[in-house]
PDB file of C-alpha atoms in Angstrom:
ATOM      1  CA  UNK A 241      33.900 -81.858 -27.140  1.00  0.00           C
ATOM      2  CA  UNK A 242      34.199 -78.974 -29.577  1.00  0.00           C
ATOM      3  CA  UNK A 243      37.952 -79.586 -29.709  1.00  0.00           C
ATOM      4  CA  UNK A 244      37.270 -82.987 -31.285  1.00  0.00           C
ATOM      5  CA  UNK A 245      35.058 -81.386 -33.935  1.00  0.00           C
ATOM      6  CA  UNK A 246      37.644 -78.693 -34.674  1.00  0.00           C
ATOM      7  CA  UNK A 247      40.379 -81.332 -34.918  1.00  0.00           C
ATOM      8  CA  UNK A 248      38.249 -83.235 -37.439  1.00  0.00           C
ATOM      9  CA  UNK A 249      37.545 -80.106 -39.486  1.00  0.00           C
ATOM     10  CA  UNK A 250      41.293 -79.415 -39.629  1.00  0.00           C
ATOM     11  CA  UNK A 251      42.012 -83.035 -40.604  1.00  0.00           C
ATOM     12  CA  UNK A 252      39.385 -82.966 -43.377  1.00  0.00           C
ATOM     13  CA  UNK A 253      40.929 -79.819 -44.927  1.00  0.00           C
ATOM     14  CA  UNK A 254      43.581 -81.972 -46.588  1.00  0.00           C
ATOM     15  CA  UNK A 255      40.890 -83.663 -48.713  1.00  0.00           C
ATOM     16  CA  UNK A 256      39.787 -80.385 -50.261  1.00  0.00           C
ATOM     17  CA  UNK A 257      37.790 -77.316 -49.364  1.00  0.00           C
ATOM     18  CA  UNK A 258      34.460 -78.406 -47.941  1.00  0.00           C
ATOM     19  CA  UNK A 259      31.134 -76.908 -46.947  1.00  0.00           C
ATOM     20  CA  UNK A 260      29.410 -77.616 -43.633  1.00  0.00           C
ATOM     21  CA  UNK A 261      25.663 -77.849 -43.076  1.00  0.00           C
ATOM     22  CA  UNK A 262      23.557 -78.926 -40.165  1.00  0.00           C
ATOM     23  CA  UNK A 263      22.348 -82.472 -40.920  1.00  0.00           C
ATOM     24  CA  UNK A 264      20.843 -85.311 -38.876  1.00  0.00           C
ATOM     25  CA  UNK A 265      21.635 -83.614 -35.574  1.00  0.00           C
ATOM     26  CA  UNK A 266      25.283 -83.192 -36.559  1.00  0.00           C
ATOM     27  CA  UNK A 267      27.293 -81.370 -39.207  1.00  0.00           C
ATOM     28  CA  UNK A 268      27.259 -82.630 -42.790  1.00  0.00           C
ATOM     29  CA  UNK A 269      30.546 -82.289 -44.690  1.00  0.00           C
ATOM     30  CA  UNK A 270      30.181 -81.588 -48.425  1.00  0.00           C
ATOM     31  CA  UNK A 271      32.772 -81.618 -51.191  1.00  0.00           C
ATOM     32  CA  UNK A 272      31.634 -80.445 -54.636  1.00  0.00           C
ATOM     33  CA  UNK A 273      28.051 -80.504 -53.383  1.00  0.00           C
ATOM     34  CA  UNK A 274      28.221 -84.151 -52.307  1.00  0.00           C
ATOM     35  CA  UNK A 275      27.932 -85.036 -48.622  1.00  0.00           C
ATOM     36  CA  UNK A 276      30.526 -87.585 -47.535  1.00  0.00           C
ATOM     37  CA  UNK A 277      30.619 -87.309 -43.729  1.00  0.00           C
ATOM     38  CA  UNK A 278      28.610 -86.426 -40.643  1.00  0.00           C
ATOM     39  CA  UNK A 279      30.422 -85.037 -37.627  1.00  0.00           C
ATOM     40  CA  UNK A 280      28.947 -84.889 -34.135  1.00  0.00           C
ATOM     41  CA  UNK A 281      30.595 -83.664 -30.933  1.00  0.00           C
ATOM     42  CA  UNK A 282      31.926 -87.178 -30.311  1.00  0.00           C
ATOM     43  CA  UNK A 283      32.102 -89.028 -33.637  1.00  0.00           C
ATOM     44  CA  UNK A 284      32.767 -88.990 -37.364  1.00  0.00           C
ATOM     45  CA  UNK A 285      30.574 -90.995 -39.725  1.00  0.00           C
ATOM     46  CA  UNK A 286      31.559 -91.700 -43.336  1.00  0.00           C
ATOM     47  CA  UNK A 287      29.181 -92.243 -46.203  1.00  0.00           C
ATOM     48  CA  UNK A 288      29.275 -95.764 -47.558  1.00  0.00           C
ATOM     49  CA  UNK A 289      28.428 -97.039 -51.023  1.00  0.00           C
ATOM     50  CA  UNK A 290      29.598 -99.693 -53.436  1.00  0.00           C
ATOM     51  CA  UNK A 291      32.408-101.834 -51.979  1.00  0.00           C
ATOM     52  CA  UNK A 292      33.020 -99.335 -49.198  1.00  0.00           C
ATOM     53  CA  UNK A 293      29.942-100.591 -47.284  1.00  0.00           C
ATOM     54  CA  UNK A 294      31.424-104.074 -47.048  1.00  0.00           C
ATOM     55  CA  UNK A 295      34.835-102.745 -46.019  1.00  0.00           C
ATOM     56  CA  UNK A 296      33.372-100.534 -43.262  1.00  0.00           C
ATOM     57  CA  UNK A 297      31.270-103.400 -41.874  1.00  0.00           C
ATOM     58  CA  UNK A 298      34.346-105.682 -41.895  1.00  0.00           C
ATOM     59  CA  UNK A 299      36.197-103.025 -39.885  1.00  0.00           C
ATOM     60  CA  UNK A 300      33.412-103.089 -37.276  1.00  0.00           C
ATOM     61  CA  UNK A 301      31.914 -99.696 -38.097  1.00  0.00           C
ATOM     62  CA  UNK A 302      28.292 -99.208 -37.011  1.00  0.00           C
ATOM     63  CA  UNK A 303      25.728 -97.353 -39.111  1.00  0.00           C
ATOM     64  CA  UNK A 304      24.605 -93.893 -38.027  1.00  0.00           C
ATOM     65  CA  UNK A 305      21.207 -93.782 -36.332  1.00  0.00           C
ATOM     66  CA  UNK A 306      19.316 -90.517 -36.361  1.00  0.00           C
ATOM     67  CA  UNK A 307      16.687 -90.458 -33.619  1.00  0.00           C
ATOM     68  CA  UNK A 308      13.943 -87.937 -34.267  1.00  0.00           C
ATOM     69  CA  UNK A 309      10.981 -87.845 -31.908  1.00  0.00           C
ATOM     70  CA  UNK A 310       9.393 -91.289 -32.154  1.00  0.00           C
ATOM     71  CA  UNK A 311      11.304 -92.600 -35.180  1.00  0.00           C
ATOM     72  CA  UNK A 312      14.836 -93.767 -35.807  1.00  0.00           C
ATOM     73  CA  UNK A 313      16.376 -93.458 -39.249  1.00  0.00           C
ATOM     74  CA  UNK A 314      19.402 -95.578 -40.110  1.00  0.00           C
ATOM     75  CA  UNK A 315      21.392 -93.903 -42.858  1.00  0.00           C
ATOM     76  CA  UNK A 316      24.298 -95.136 -44.962  1.00  0.00           C
ATOM     77  CA  UNK A 317      26.991 -93.466 -42.859  1.00  0.00           C
ATOM     78  CA  UNK A 318      29.398 -95.490 -40.712  1.00  0.00           C
ATOM     79  CA  UNK A 319      31.117 -94.571 -37.446  1.00  0.00           C
ATOM     80  CA  UNK A 320      34.886 -94.491 -38.079  1.00  0.00           C
ATOM     81  CA  UNK A 321      35.771 -92.621 -34.868  1.00  0.00           C
ATOM     82  CA  UNK A 322      37.818 -95.478 -33.371  1.00  0.00           C
ATOM     83  CA  UNK A 323      39.693 -95.937 -36.658  1.00  0.00           C
ATOM     84  CA  UNK A 324      40.292 -92.188 -36.903  1.00  0.00           C
ATOM     85  CA  UNK A 325      41.825 -92.111 -33.410  1.00  0.00           C
ATOM     86  CA  UNK A 326      43.993 -95.221 -33.914  1.00  0.00           C
ATOM     87  CA  UNK A 327      44.924 -95.218 -37.625  1.00  0.00           C
ATOM     88  CA  UNK A 328      45.023 -91.914 -39.523  1.00  0.00           C
ATOM     89  CA  UNK A 329      46.392 -93.566 -42.692  1.00  0.00           C
ATOM     90  CA  UNK A 330      43.499 -96.042 -42.899  1.00  0.00           C
ATOM     91  CA  UNK A 331      41.050 -93.254 -42.068  1.00  0.00           C
ATOM     92  CA  UNK A 332      42.490 -91.133 -44.879  1.00  0.00           C
ATOM     93  CA  UNK A 333      42.082 -93.994 -47.335  1.00  0.00           C
ATOM     94  CA  UNK A 334      38.469 -94.566 -46.259  1.00  0.00           C
ATOM     95  CA  UNK A 335      37.696 -90.845 -46.475  1.00  0.00           C
ATOM     96  CA  UNK A 336      39.116 -90.690 -50.012  1.00  0.00           C
ATOM     97  CA  UNK A 337      36.978 -93.671 -51.017  1.00  0.00           C
ATOM     98  CA  UNK A 338      33.903 -92.083 -49.455  1.00  0.00           C
ATOM     99  CA  UNK A 339      34.520 -88.795 -51.268  1.00  0.00           C
ATOM    100  CA  UNK A 340      34.906 -90.622 -54.589  1.00  0.00           C
ATOM    101  CA  UNK A 341      31.694 -92.604 -54.077  1.00  0.00           C
ATOM    102  CA  UNK A 342      29.760 -89.525 -52.940  1.00  0.00           C
ATOM    103  CA  UNK A 343      30.887 -87.271 -55.782  1.00  0.00           C
ATOM    104  CA  UNK A 344      30.278 -89.980 -58.406  1.00  0.00           C
ATOM    105  CA  UNK A 345      26.808 -90.772 -57.034  1.00  0.00           C
ATOM    106  CA  UNK A 346      25.917 -87.068 -57.005  1.00  0.00           C
ATOM    107  CA  UNK A 347      27.114 -86.591 -60.595  1.00  0.00           C
ATOM    108  CA  UNK A 348      25.331 -89.753 -61.717  1.00  0.00           C
ATOM    109  CA  UNK A 349      22.108 -88.695 -60.034  1.00  0.00           C
ATOM    110  CA  UNK A 350      22.193 -85.283 -61.673  1.00  0.00           C
ATOM    111  CA  UNK A 351      23.089 -86.538 -65.145  1.00  0.00           C
ATOM    112  CA  UNK A 352      20.837 -89.593 -65.457  1.00  0.00           C
ATOM    113  CA  UNK A 353      17.749 -88.482 -63.627  1.00  0.00           C
ATOM    114  CA  UNK A 354      17.740 -84.807 -64.442  1.00  0.00           C
ATOM    115  CA  UNK A 355      18.186 -84.412 -68.148  1.00  0.00           C
ATOM    116  CA  UNK A 356      15.384 -81.845 -68.127  1.00  0.00           C
ATOM    117  CA  UNK A 357      15.106 -78.866 -65.795  1.00  0.00           C
ATOM    118  CA  UNK A 358      11.561 -79.901 -64.871  1.00  0.00           C
ATOM    119  CA  UNK A 359      12.929 -83.206 -63.481  1.00  0.00           C
ATOM    120  CA  UNK A 360      14.868 -81.385 -60.762  1.00  0.00           C
ATOM    121  CA  UNK A 361      13.245 -81.121 -57.319  1.00  0.00           C
ATOM    122  CA  UNK A 362      10.704 -78.249 -57.010  1.00  0.00           C
ATOM    123  CA  UNK A 363      10.625 -77.711 -60.762  1.00  0.00           C
ATOM    124  CA  UNK A 364       7.756 -78.253 -63.191  1.00  0.00           C
ATOM    125  CA  UNK A 365       7.015 -77.571 -66.849  1.00  0.00           C
ATOM    126  CA  UNK A 366       5.929 -73.943 -66.327  1.00  0.00           C
ATOM    127  CA  UNK A 367       9.096 -73.149 -64.359  1.00  0.00           C
ATOM    128  CA  UNK A 368      11.244 -74.918 -66.945  1.00  0.00           C
ATOM    129  CA  UNK A 369       9.707 -72.737 -69.669  1.00  0.00           C
ATOM    130  CA  UNK A 370      10.303 -69.622 -67.565  1.00  0.00           C
ATOM    131  CA  UNK A 371      13.954 -70.578 -67.029  1.00  0.00           C
ATOM    132  CA  UNK A 372      14.489 -71.387 -70.720  1.00  0.00           C
ATOM    133  CA  UNK A 373      12.887 -68.091 -71.741  1.00  0.00           C
ATOM    134  CA  UNK A 374      15.472 -66.393 -69.509  1.00  0.00           C
ATOM    135  CA  UNK A 375      18.233 -67.967 -71.619  1.00  0.00           C
ATOM    136  CA  UNK A 376      19.091 -71.010 -69.509  1.00  0.00           C
ATOM    137  CA  UNK A 377      18.740 -73.945 -71.909  1.00  0.00           C
ATOM    138  CA  UNK A 378      19.591 -77.030 -69.859  1.00  0.00           C
ATOM    139  CA  UNK A 379      20.293 -78.612 -66.483  1.00  0.00           C
ATOM    140  CA  UNK A 380      24.064 -78.150 -66.629  1.00  0.00           C
ATOM    141  CA  UNK A 381      23.667 -74.408 -67.308  1.00  0.00           C
ATOM    142  CA  UNK A 382      21.092 -74.179 -64.517  1.00  0.00           C
ATOM    143  CA  UNK A 383      23.419 -75.941 -62.053  1.00  0.00           C
ATOM    144  CA  UNK A 384      26.552 -74.035 -63.036  1.00  0.00           C
ATOM    145  CA  UNK A 385      24.866 -70.616 -62.800  1.00  0.00           C
ATOM    146  CA  UNK A 386      23.512 -71.234 -59.311  1.00  0.00           C
ATOM    147  CA  UNK A 387      20.194 -70.242 -57.778  1.00  0.00           C
ATOM    148  CA  UNK A 388      20.848 -66.510 -57.371  1.00  0.00           C
ATOM    149  CA  UNK A 389      21.979 -66.004 -60.968  1.00  0.00           C
ATOM    150  CA  UNK A 390      19.110 -68.108 -62.370  1.00  0.00           C
ATOM    151  CA  UNK A 391      16.658 -66.057 -60.297  1.00  0.00           C
ATOM    152  CA  UNK A 392      18.276 -62.809 -61.500  1.00  0.00           C
ATOM    153  CA  UNK A 393      17.964 -63.871 -65.156  1.00  0.00           C
ATOM    154  CA  UNK A 394      14.353 -65.015 -64.722  1.00  0.00           C
ATOM    155  CA  UNK A 395      13.539 -61.726 -62.978  1.00  0.00           C
ATOM    156  CA  UNK A 396      15.054 -59.783 -65.901  1.00  0.00           C
ATOM    157  CA  UNK A 397      12.981 -61.777 -68.358  1.00  0.00           C
ATOM    158  CA  UNK A 398       9.704 -61.942 -66.379  1.00  0.00           C
ATOM    159  CA  UNK A 399       9.658 -58.627 -64.539  1.00  0.00           C
ATOM    160  CA  UNK A 400      10.817 -57.381 -61.152  1.00  0.00           C
ATOM    161  CA  UNK A 401       7.933 -58.578 -58.958  1.00  0.00           C
ATOM    162  CA  UNK A 402       8.850 -62.262 -58.714  1.00  0.00           C
ATOM    163  CA  UNK A 403       8.072 -64.116 -55.492  1.00  0.00           C
ATOM    164  CA  UNK A 404      11.248 -64.826 -53.476  1.00  0.00           C
ATOM    165  CA  UNK A 405       9.912 -68.377 -53.041  1.00  0.00           C
ATOM    166  CA  UNK A 406      11.089 -68.958 -56.616  1.00  0.00           C
ATOM    167  CA  UNK A 407      14.670 -68.313 -55.455  1.00  0.00           C
ATOM    168  CA  UNK A 408      14.226 -70.947 -52.737  1.00  0.00           C
ATOM    169  CA  UNK A 409      12.792 -73.365 -55.314  1.00  0.00           C
ATOM    170  CA  UNK A 410      15.819 -72.886 -57.578  1.00  0.00           C
ATOM    171  CA  UNK A 411      18.196 -73.383 -54.628  1.00  0.00           C
ATOM    172  CA  UNK A 412      16.364 -76.556 -53.576  1.00  0.00           C
ATOM    173  CA  UNK A 413      16.510 -77.840 -57.155  1.00  0.00           C
ATOM    174  CA  UNK A 414      20.273 -77.368 -57.161  1.00  0.00           C
ATOM    175  CA  UNK A 415      20.721 -78.904 -53.688  1.00  0.00           C
ATOM    176  CA  UNK A 416      18.395 -81.811 -54.515  1.00  0.00           C
ATOM    177  CA  UNK A 417      15.853 -81.044 -51.798  1.00  0.00           C
ATOM    178  CA  UNK A 418      12.421 -79.504 -51.339  1.00  0.00           C
ATOM    179  CA  UNK A 419      12.694 -75.721 -51.026  1.00  0.00           C
ATOM    180  CA  UNK A 420      11.062 -75.737 -47.580  1.00  0.00           C
ATOM    181  CA  UNK A 421      14.056 -77.713 -46.216  1.00  0.00           C
ATOM    182  CA  UNK A 422      16.526 -74.905 -46.946  1.00  0.00           C
ATOM    183  CA  UNK A 423      18.157 -73.516 -43.827  1.00  0.00           C
ATOM    184  CA  UNK A 424      17.620 -69.852 -42.918  1.00  0.00           C
ATOM    185  CA  UNK A 425      21.385 -69.250 -43.203  1.00  0.00           C
ATOM    186  CA  UNK A 426      21.335 -70.528 -46.786  1.00  0.00           C
ATOM    187  CA  UNK A 427      18.365 -68.293 -47.592  1.00  0.00           C
ATOM    188  CA  UNK A 428      20.194 -65.264 -46.185  1.00  0.00           C
ATOM    189  CA  UNK A 429      23.286 -66.086 -48.288  1.00  0.00           C
ATOM    190  CA  UNK A 430      21.086 -66.274 -51.390  1.00  0.00           C
ATOM    191  CA  UNK A 431      19.468 -62.927 -50.613  1.00  0.00           C
ATOM    192  CA  UNK A 432      22.899 -61.347 -50.101  1.00  0.00           C
ATOM    193  CA  UNK A 433      24.032 -62.799 -53.445  1.00  0.00           C
ATOM    194  CA  UNK A 434      21.170 -60.940 -55.136  1.00  0.00           C
ATOM    195  CA  UNK A 435      22.223 -57.537 -53.776  1.00  0.00           C
TER     196      UNK A 435
END
């Protein structure tokens, strides 16, 4: 089973360096911060969007179902395992389309919705003022610096005894999620980045 996953990871390398995170009971594959695939021990699911949804349905791909306790969530990821096994060229084309859709949607979401720092997840007016006082004027600066550097600058401006929860809030804002959803591994990486 793990051989299949490793084979997929090797195959996906040709589309660019990616990050992996535990998601929906599988492994989320991220390129430039945008998730485009979910890999389980037995399957690969690609993110749909735009015309790609229609194409994946036409090819007979089923949507990913995440079963959690008493609920089932159907997310916009399609099982392309059979296609991957039988037609690597078609799979490559679909993966490229999925990456394009994912990266564009992520960029669009960040630019349209988050023109102000306070509009990012976990952020509010008081935190925006704190960040601006530390010399970070806008969302693009905030995102390009990263959570650890933003925290470092705010700590320099506000004083050393800042709550580490603020670091998690900045990281969640950048990842587009509530800070409490950050994985322990990600928190440890952030703490190491501060050293």
